[in-house]
Amino acid sequence: MNNKIALVTGANKGIGFQIAQQLGDRGYTVLIGSRDLARGEAAVKELVAGGIEAAAIQLDVTEESSVRAAAAQIGERHGRLDVLVNNAAIIADGDTAVSEIDADVLRRGYETNVIGLISVTQAMLPLLRKAERARIVNLSTELSSLTAVGNPAHRASTVKMAGYNSSKIAVNMITVMLANELRGTGILVNAADPGRCATEMGGLDTPRTPAEGAAVAVRLATLGENGHTGELHSEAGRLPW
Ligand SMILES: NC(=O)c1ccc[n+]([C@@H]2O[C@H](COP(=O)([O-])OP(=O)(O)OC[C@H]3O[C@@H](n4cnc5c(N)ncnc54)[C@H](OP(=O)(O)O)[C@@H]3O)[C@@H](O)[C@H]2O)c1
């Protein structure tokens, strides 16, 4: 039987690269979505050297033409998509408190984290519908949790990134709404909180590795037939919204 096909956006580095590696280790053919094709190809070289079947695909989630071309390429080469991991995201430069954030900073974050995620998902849905039991995983964060941020004793309540936090709560809503829309189709849609990891985004002053962060997304991408849908999970289990 052919390998299952998984597309990970923003997979040239960080948690996305580790998600691709762990899916590759499980026998998936991994498509490394990268806005810079050369960076994607460098990542593929490393994965292939480790025995993983991988290919780079140019994919800037904020560019409609790039998203459409990526979907067309996957359709031609594979005819379906078994797993979509919406991992690409940014913390826009200048992201700060609600009282101070610049509208352009807010727009930049939403363009990638929300609109880009929806546009990739829409483009890939016809291919996901062709797979037997497709899985969609959206990368979220505990910084999107109203329960965590609403608790003054919680670390998350002190983080002043109005653009990032609110864009990720939009990701949570999209996850639940799409899960509802696709209920009964066999496609499961869930959100993953990797925890704060040592990446360019997370900063290097944290002991948690991107490989550790990737594990929950891989678990959600490989859920069995009766798996849950429309939920947010960390490695500890289901999280409150
Ligand atoms: N690190 C953490 O502590 C942490 C915690 C909670 C949640 N998360 C979530 O986990 C995911 C991965 O984070 P990370 O820490 O691995 O971040 P990262 O190291 O900054 O990597 C982000 C990836 O997204 C790509 N990207 C950014 N904008 C893009 C665009 N327009 N089109 C396509 N790709 C784009 C980047 O590409 P370039 O290399 O070209 O920039 C890179 O490959 C994100 O969704 C993040 O919100 C991270």
mmCIF file of C-alpha atoms and ligand atoms in Angstrom:
data_model
loop_
_atom_site.group_PDB
_atom_site.id
_atom_site.type_symbol
_atom_site.label_atom_id
_atom_site.label_comp_id
_atom_site.label_asym_id
_atom_site.label_seq_id
_atom_site.Cartn_x
_atom_site.Cartn_y
_atom_site.Cartn_z
ATOM 1 C CA MET A 1 0.000 0.000 0.000
ATOM 2 C CA ASN A 2 1.121 3.547 -0.730
ATOM 3 C CA ASN A 3 2.402 5.652 2.157
ATOM 4 C CA LYS A 4 0.011 8.124 3.692
ATOM 5 C CA ILE A 5 0.711 11.677 2.546
ATOM 6 C CA ALA A 6 1.140 14.490 5.082
ATOM 7 C CA LEU A 7 1.593 18.201 4.410
ATOM 8 C CA VAL A 8 3.081 20.333 7.185
ATOM 9 C CA THR A 9 3.120 24.107 6.652
ATOM 10 C CA GLY A 10 6.185 26.000 7.880
ATOM 11 C CA ALA A 11 8.052 22.703 8.148
ATOM 12 C CA ASN A 12 11.526 23.927 7.220
ATOM 13 C CA LYS A 13 12.418 24.497 10.891
ATOM 14 C CA GLY A 14 11.210 24.483 14.469
ATOM 15 C CA ILE A 15 8.245 22.424 15.608
ATOM 16 C CA GLY A 16 6.989 21.957 12.022
ATOM 17 C CA PHE A 17 10.223 20.237 11.023
ATOM 18 C CA GLN A 18 9.961 17.927 14.023
ATOM 19 C CA ILE A 19 6.327 17.092 13.233
ATOM 20 C CA ALA A 20 7.418 16.155 9.703
ATOM 21 C CA GLN A 21 10.277 14.040 11.027
ATOM 22 C CA GLN A 22 8.062 12.165 13.482
ATOM 23 C CA LEU A 23 5.383 11.525 10.845
ATOM 24 C CA GLY A 24 8.139 10.410 8.448
ATOM 25 C CA ASP A 25 9.456 8.001 11.086
ATOM 26 C CA ARG A 26 5.942 6.518 11.210
ATOM 27 C CA GLY A 27 6.032 5.812 7.471
ATOM 28 C CA TYR A 28 4.236 8.877 6.129
ATOM 29 C CA THR A 29 5.492 10.611 2.993
ATOM 30 C CA VAL A 30 5.993 14.144 4.260
ATOM 31 C CA LEU A 31 5.581 17.274 2.174
ATOM 32 C CA ILE A 32 7.639 20.091 3.644
ATOM 33 C CA GLY A 33 5.688 23.311 3.128
ATOM 34 C CA SER A 34 8.163 26.180 3.070
ATOM 35 C CA ARG A 35 7.746 29.745 1.824
ATOM 36 C CA ASP A 36 11.392 29.652 0.749
ATOM 37 C CA LEU A 37 11.864 26.559 -1.414
ATOM 38 C CA ALA A 38 15.627 26.385 -0.778
ATOM 39 C CA ARG A 39 15.040 26.210 2.984
ATOM 40 C CA GLY A 40 12.456 23.486 2.380
ATOM 41 C CA GLU A 41 14.895 21.531 0.238
ATOM 42 C CA ALA A 42 17.596 21.755 2.914
ATOM 43 C CA ALA A 43 15.122 20.302 5.435
ATOM 44 C CA VAL A 44 14.189 17.521 2.998
ATOM 45 C CA LYS A 45 17.858 16.615 2.552
ATOM 46 C CA GLU A 46 18.180 16.101 6.297
ATOM 47 C CA LEU A 47 14.991 13.994 6.482
ATOM 48 C CA VAL A 48 15.905 11.846 3.475
ATOM 49 C CA ALA A 49 19.350 11.212 5.008
ATOM 50 C CA GLY A 50 17.465 9.753 7.973
ATOM 51 C CA GLY A 51 15.517 7.362 5.725
ATOM 52 C CA ILE A 52 12.319 9.428 5.467
ATOM 53 C CA GLU A 53 10.362 9.886 2.246
ATOM 54 C CA ALA A 54 10.033 13.668 1.910
ATOM 55 C CA ALA A 55 9.639 16.402 -0.707
ATOM 56 C CA ALA A 56 9.692 20.172 -0.494
ATOM 57 C CA ILE A 57 6.781 22.246 -1.650
ATOM 58 C CA GLN A 58 6.812 26.026 -2.017
ATOM 59 C CA LEU A 59 4.022 27.326 0.192
ATOM 60 C CA ASP A 60 3.576 30.835 1.516
ATOM 61 C CA VAL A 61 0.299 30.682 3.394
ATOM 62 C CA THR A 62 -0.346 34.397 2.795
ATOM 63 C CA GLU A 63 -0.043 34.110 -1.005
ATOM 64 C CA GLU A 64 -3.171 32.780 -2.706
ATOM 65 C CA SER A 65 -1.255 31.820 -5.859
ATOM 66 C CA SER A 66 1.299 29.840 -3.835
ATOM 67 C CA VAL A 67 -1.451 28.028 -1.914
ATOM 68 C CA ARG A 68 -3.337 27.157 -5.101
ATOM 69 C CA ALA A 69 -0.151 25.941 -6.835
ATOM 70 C CA ALA A 70 0.735 23.742 -3.839
ATOM 71 C CA ALA A 71 -2.699 22.100 -3.869
ATOM 72 C CA ALA A 72 -2.490 21.526 -7.616
ATOM 73 C CA GLN A 73 0.976 19.973 -7.253
ATOM 74 C CA ILE A 74 -0.155 17.610 -4.483
ATOM 75 C CA GLY A 75 -3.226 16.665 -6.534
ATOM 76 C CA GLU A 76 -1.114 15.827 -9.579
ATOM 77 C CA ARG A 77 1.540 13.870 -7.675
ATOM 78 C CA HIS A 78 -0.542 12.078 -5.060
ATOM 79 C CA GLY A 79 -4.234 12.540 -5.868
ATOM 80 C CA ARG A 80 -5.123 12.933 -2.192
ATOM 81 C CA LEU A 81 -3.899 14.217 1.171
ATOM 82 C CA ASP A 82 -4.160 12.164 4.376
ATOM 83 C CA VAL A 83 -2.877 14.733 6.883
ATOM 84 C CA LEU A 84 -2.740 18.527 6.925
ATOM 85 C CA VAL A 85 -0.834 20.168 9.766
ATOM 86 C CA ASN A 86 -1.386 23.929 9.841
ATOM 87 C CA ASN A 87 1.794 24.802 11.694
ATOM 88 C CA ALA A 88 3.057 28.017 10.037
ATOM 89 C CA ALA A 89 2.533 31.070 12.220
ATOM 90 C CA ILE A 90 4.246 34.256 13.325
ATOM 91 C CA ILE A 91 4.434 36.604 16.252
ATOM 92 C CA ALA A 92 4.488 39.848 14.267
ATOM 93 C CA ASP A 93 7.257 42.303 15.149
ATOM 94 C CA GLY A 94 5.793 44.932 17.458
ATOM 95 C CA ASP A 95 3.113 42.643 18.926
ATOM 96 C CA THR A 96 2.190 44.106 22.302
ATOM 97 C CA ALA A 97 -0.647 44.939 24.721
ATOM 98 C CA VAL A 98 -4.198 45.562 23.486
ATOM 99 C CA SER A 99 -3.971 49.243 24.521
ATOM 100 C CA GLU A 100 -0.900 49.837 22.350
ATOM 101 C CA ILE A 101 -0.844 47.443 19.392
ATOM 102 C CA ASP A 102 -0.538 48.994 15.937
ATOM 103 C CA ALA A 103 -3.242 47.993 13.446
ATOM 104 C CA ASP A 104 -0.667 46.893 10.844
ATOM 105 C CA VAL A 105 1.019 44.584 13.356
ATOM 106 C CA LEU A 106 -2.363 43.058 14.107
ATOM 107 C CA ARG A 107 -3.100 42.647 10.388
ATOM 108 C CA ARG A 108 0.246 40.928 9.701
ATOM 109 C CA GLY A 109 -0.323 38.360 12.433
ATOM 110 C CA TYR A 110 -3.889 37.622 11.322
ATOM 111 C CA GLU A 111 -2.844 37.381 7.657
ATOM 112 C CA THR A 112 -0.560 34.420 8.457
ATOM 113 C CA ASN A 113 -2.111 32.828 11.530
ATOM 114 C CA VAL A 114 -5.803 33.041 10.641
ATOM 115 C CA ILE A 115 -6.463 33.935 6.998
ATOM 116 C CA GLY A 116 -3.475 31.889 5.765
ATOM 117 C CA LEU A 117 -4.620 28.867 7.773
ATOM 118 C CA ILE A 118 -8.146 29.081 6.371
ATOM 119 C CA SER A 119 -6.910 29.560 2.829
ATOM 120 C CA VAL A 120 -4.587 26.510 3.008
ATOM 121 C CA THR A 121 -7.346 24.429 4.580
ATOM 122 C CA GLN A 122 -9.881 25.383 1.898
ATOM 123 C CA ALA A 123 -7.393 24.620 -0.882
ATOM 124 C CA MET A 124 -6.492 21.213 0.574
ATOM 125 C CA LEU A 125 -10.028 20.092 1.517
ATOM 126 C CA PRO A 126 -10.855 18.487 -1.842
ATOM 127 C CA LEU A 127 -7.680 16.373 -1.500
ATOM 128 C CA LEU A 128 -8.394 15.571 2.155
ATOM 129 C CA ARG A 129 -11.874 14.402 1.177
ATOM 130 C CA LYS A 130 -10.271 11.926 -1.237
ATOM 131 C CA ALA A 131 -8.294 10.255 1.566
ATOM 132 C CA GLU A 132 -9.808 7.421 3.545
ATOM 133 C CA ARG A 133 -9.609 9.032 6.992
ATOM 134 C CA ALA A 134 -7.969 12.424 6.804
ATOM 135 C CA ARG A 135 -6.765 14.394 9.818
ATOM 136 C CA ILE A 136 -6.326 18.157 10.192
ATOM 137 C CA VAL A 137 -4.227 19.554 13.033
ATOM 138 C CA ASN A 138 -4.018 23.262 13.780
ATOM 139 C CA LEU A 139 -1.167 24.482 15.971
ATOM 140 C CA SER A 140 -2.521 26.546 18.857
ATOM 141 C CA THR A 141 -1.149 27.535 22.256
ATOM 142 C CA GLU A 142 -2.239 27.803 25.870
ATOM 143 C CA LEU A 143 -1.960 31.599 25.296
ATOM 144 C CA SER A 144 -5.255 31.229 23.404
ATOM 145 C CA SER A 145 -7.024 29.716 26.395
ATOM 146 C CA LEU A 146 -9.551 32.067 28.037
ATOM 147 C CA THR A 147 -9.363 29.820 31.107
ATOM 148 C CA ALA A 148 -5.569 30.260 31.372
ATOM 149 C CA VAL A 149 -5.334 33.946 30.379
ATOM 150 C CA GLY A 150 -8.360 34.780 32.538
ATOM 151 C CA ASN A 151 -6.644 33.426 35.646
ATOM 152 C CA PRO A 152 -4.416 36.190 37.128
ATOM 153 C CA ALA A 153 -2.303 33.528 38.849
ATOM 154 C CA HIS A 154 -1.486 31.828 35.515
ATOM 155 C CA ARG A 155 1.718 32.720 33.604
ATOM 156 C CA ALA A 156 -0.358 33.118 30.425
ATOM 157 C CA SER A 157 -2.196 36.116 31.953
ATOM 158 C CA THR A 158 1.030 38.165 31.949
ATOM 159 C CA VAL A 159 1.920 37.718 28.250
ATOM 160 C CA LYS A 160 1.233 40.918 26.281
ATOM 161 C CA MET A 161 0.845 39.770 22.675
ATOM 162 C CA ALA A 162 -2.644 40.909 21.700
ATOM 163 C CA GLY A 163 -2.157 39.977 18.042
ATOM 164 C CA TYR A 164 -0.768 36.486 18.557
ATOM 165 C CA ASN A 165 -3.044 35.435 21.429
ATOM 166 C CA SER A 166 -6.229 36.627 19.744
ATOM 167 C CA SER A 167 -5.224 35.120 16.379
ATOM 168 C CA LYS A 168 -4.797 31.740 18.066
ATOM 169 C CA ILE A 169 -8.204 31.933 19.735
ATOM 170 C CA ALA A 170 -9.546 32.438 16.209
ATOM 171 C CA VAL A 171 -7.665 29.259 15.250
ATOM 172 C CA ASN A 172 -9.470 27.437 18.066
ATOM 173 C CA MET A 173 -12.869 28.600 16.812
ATOM 174 C CA ILE A 174 -11.999 27.617 13.244
ATOM 175 C CA THR A 175 -10.980 24.187 14.557
ATOM 176 C CA VAL A 176 -14.314 23.635 16.296
ATOM 177 C CA MET A 177 -16.411 25.031 13.446
ATOM 178 C CA LEU A 178 -14.624 22.956 10.805
ATOM 179 C CA ALA A 179 -14.891 19.856 13.011
ATOM 180 C CA ASN A 180 -18.662 20.449 13.158
ATOM 181 C CA GLU A 181 -18.844 20.965 9.412
ATOM 182 C CA LEU A 182 -16.944 17.746 8.712
ATOM 183 C CA ARG A 183 -18.602 15.541 11.338
ATOM 184 C CA GLY A 184 -19.582 12.244 9.761
ATOM 185 C CA THR A 185 -17.118 12.547 6.860
ATOM 186 C CA GLY A 186 -14.327 10.655 8.662
ATOM 187 C CA ILE A 187 -12.152 13.798 8.736
ATOM 188 C CA LEU A 188 -11.112 14.778 12.272
ATOM 189 C CA VAL A 189 -10.013 18.334 13.085
ATOM 190 C CA ASN A 190 -8.164 19.152 16.302
ATOM 191 C CA ALA A 191 -5.864 21.804 17.751
ATOM 192 C CA ALA A 192 -2.506 21.122 19.413
ATOM 193 C CA ASP A 193 -0.708 23.106 22.101
ATOM 194 C CA PRO A 194 2.972 22.099 21.853
ATOM 195 C CA GLY A 195 3.944 23.981 25.038
ATOM 196 C CA ARG A 196 6.671 26.607 25.015
ATOM 197 C CA CYS A 197 9.604 25.139 23.063
ATOM 198 C CA ALA A 198 13.116 26.253 22.156
ATOM 199 C CA THR A 199 12.580 27.611 18.621
ATOM 200 C CA GLU A 200 12.987 30.965 16.939
ATOM 201 C CA MET A 201 9.446 31.807 18.034
ATOM 202 C CA GLY A 202 9.571 30.281 21.524
ATOM 203 C CA GLY A 203 13.060 31.632 22.333
ATOM 204 C CA LEU A 204 16.003 29.458 23.227
ATOM 205 C CA ASP A 205 15.804 30.036 27.010
ATOM 206 C CA THR A 206 13.442 27.124 27.583
ATOM 207 C CA PRO A 207 14.424 23.500 28.148
ATOM 208 C CA ARG A 208 11.557 21.984 26.155
ATOM 209 C CA THR A 209 12.715 20.756 22.758
ATOM 210 C CA PRO A 210 10.748 21.247 19.512
ATOM 211 C CA ALA A 211 10.659 17.443 19.213
ATOM 212 C CA GLU A 212 8.834 17.242 22.553
ATOM 213 C CA GLY A 213 6.440 19.964 21.369
ATOM 214 C CA ALA A 214 5.780 18.156 18.090
ATOM 215 C CA ALA A 215 4.593 14.935 19.739
ATOM 216 C CA VAL A 216 1.040 16.113 20.539
ATOM 217 C CA ALA A 217 0.450 17.294 16.955
ATOM 218 C CA VAL A 218 1.682 13.917 15.676
ATOM 219 C CA ARG A 219 -0.693 12.120 18.047
ATOM 220 C CA LEU A 220 -3.623 14.188 16.734
ATOM 221 C CA ALA A 221 -2.511 13.651 13.116
ATOM 222 C CA THR A 222 -2.534 9.881 13.598
ATOM 223 C CA LEU A 223 -5.787 9.472 15.588
ATOM 224 C CA GLY A 224 -7.639 6.224 14.923
ATOM 225 C CA GLU A 225 -11.090 5.707 13.491
ATOM 226 C CA ASN A 226 -13.078 6.766 16.556
ATOM 227 C CA GLY A 227 -10.829 9.645 17.510
ATOM 228 C CA HIS A 228 -12.077 12.927 18.945
ATOM 229 C CA THR A 229 -12.699 16.031 16.863
ATOM 230 C CA GLY A 230 -13.018 19.739 17.659
ATOM 231 C CA GLU A 231 -10.750 19.635 20.727
ATOM 232 C CA LEU A 232 -7.551 21.345 21.950
ATOM 233 C CA HIS A 233 -4.896 19.022 23.374
ATOM 234 C CA SER A 234 -1.481 19.368 24.975
ATOM 235 C CA GLU A 235 0.725 16.425 25.896
ATOM 236 C CA ALA A 236 -1.138 16.308 29.235
ATOM 237 C CA GLY A 237 -4.482 15.735 27.488
ATOM 238 C CA ARG A 238 -7.502 17.873 26.644
ATOM 239 C CA LEU A 239 -7.257 21.576 27.541
ATOM 240 C CA PRO A 240 -10.098 23.936 28.461
ATOM 241 C CA TRP A 241 -10.791 26.701 25.892
HETATM 242 N N1 LIG B 1 7.673 27.646 20.053
HETATM 243 C C1 LIG B 1 6.755 27.713 20.987
HETATM 244 O O1 LIG B 1 7.069 27.883 22.168
HETATM 245 C C2 LIG B 1 5.285 27.560 20.647
HETATM 246 C C3 LIG B 1 4.356 27.489 21.707
HETATM 247 C C4 LIG B 1 3.005 27.346 21.403
HETATM 248 C C5 LIG B 1 2.601 27.242 20.084
HETATM 249 N N2 LIG B 1 3.517 27.318 19.070
HETATM 250 C C6 LIG B 1 3.027 27.197 17.686
HETATM 251 O O2 LIG B 1 3.745 26.178 17.019
HETATM 252 C C7 LIG B 1 3.879 26.495 15.630
HETATM 253 C C8 LIG B 1 5.341 26.430 15.213
HETATM 254 O O3 LIG B 1 6.081 27.359 15.979
HETATM 255 P P1 LIG B 1 7.680 27.386 16.022
HETATM 256 O O4 LIG B 1 8.054 27.742 17.406
HETATM 257 O O5 LIG B 1 8.230 26.172 15.397
HETATM 258 O O6 LIG B 1 7.966 28.689 15.108
HETATM 259 P P2 LIG B 1 9.241 29.063 14.220
HETATM 260 O O7 LIG B 1 10.450 28.339 14.665
HETATM 261 O O8 LIG B 1 9.241 30.555 14.172
HETATM 262 O O9 LIG B 1 8.826 28.477 12.776
HETATM 263 C C9 LIG B 1 7.713 28.993 12.112
HETATM 264 C C10 LIG B 1 7.590 28.363 10.754
HETATM 265 O O10 LIG B 1 6.490 28.997 10.075
HETATM 266 C C11 LIG B 1 6.955 29.475 8.828
HETATM 267 N N3 LIG B 1 6.175 30.610 8.345
HETATM 268 C C12 LIG B 1 6.009 31.838 8.863
HETATM 269 N N4 LIG B 1 5.249 32.591 8.049
HETATM 270 C C13 LIG B 1 4.926 31.813 6.986
HETATM 271 C C14 LIG B 1 4.165 32.004 5.806
HETATM 272 N N5 LIG B 1 3.611 33.181 5.515
HETATM 273 N N6 LIG B 1 4.020 30.964 4.960
HETATM 274 C C15 LIG B 1 4.593 29.778 5.214
HETATM 275 N N7 LIG B 1 5.351 29.537 6.289
HETATM 276 C C16 LIG B 1 5.507 30.550 7.170
HETATM 277 C C17 LIG B 1 8.418 29.831 9.071
HETATM 278 O O11 LIG B 1 9.112 29.951 7.841
HETATM 279 P P3 LIG B 1 10.497 30.776 7.697
HETATM 280 O O12 LIG B 1 11.609 29.868 8.125
HETATM 281 O O13 LIG B 1 10.528 31.109 6.248
HETATM 282 O O14 LIG B 1 10.361 31.977 8.576
HETATM 283 C C18 LIG B 1 8.829 28.610 9.875
HETATM 284 O O15 LIG B 1 9.023 27.515 9.033
HETATM 285 C C19 LIG B 1 3.241 27.867 15.447
HETATM 286 O O16 LIG B 1 1.921 27.725 15.009
HETATM 287 C C20 LIG B 1 3.257 28.445 16.848
HETATM 288 O O17 LIG B 1 2.251 29.420 17.032
HETATM 289 C C21 LIG B 1 4.850 27.474 19.319
#
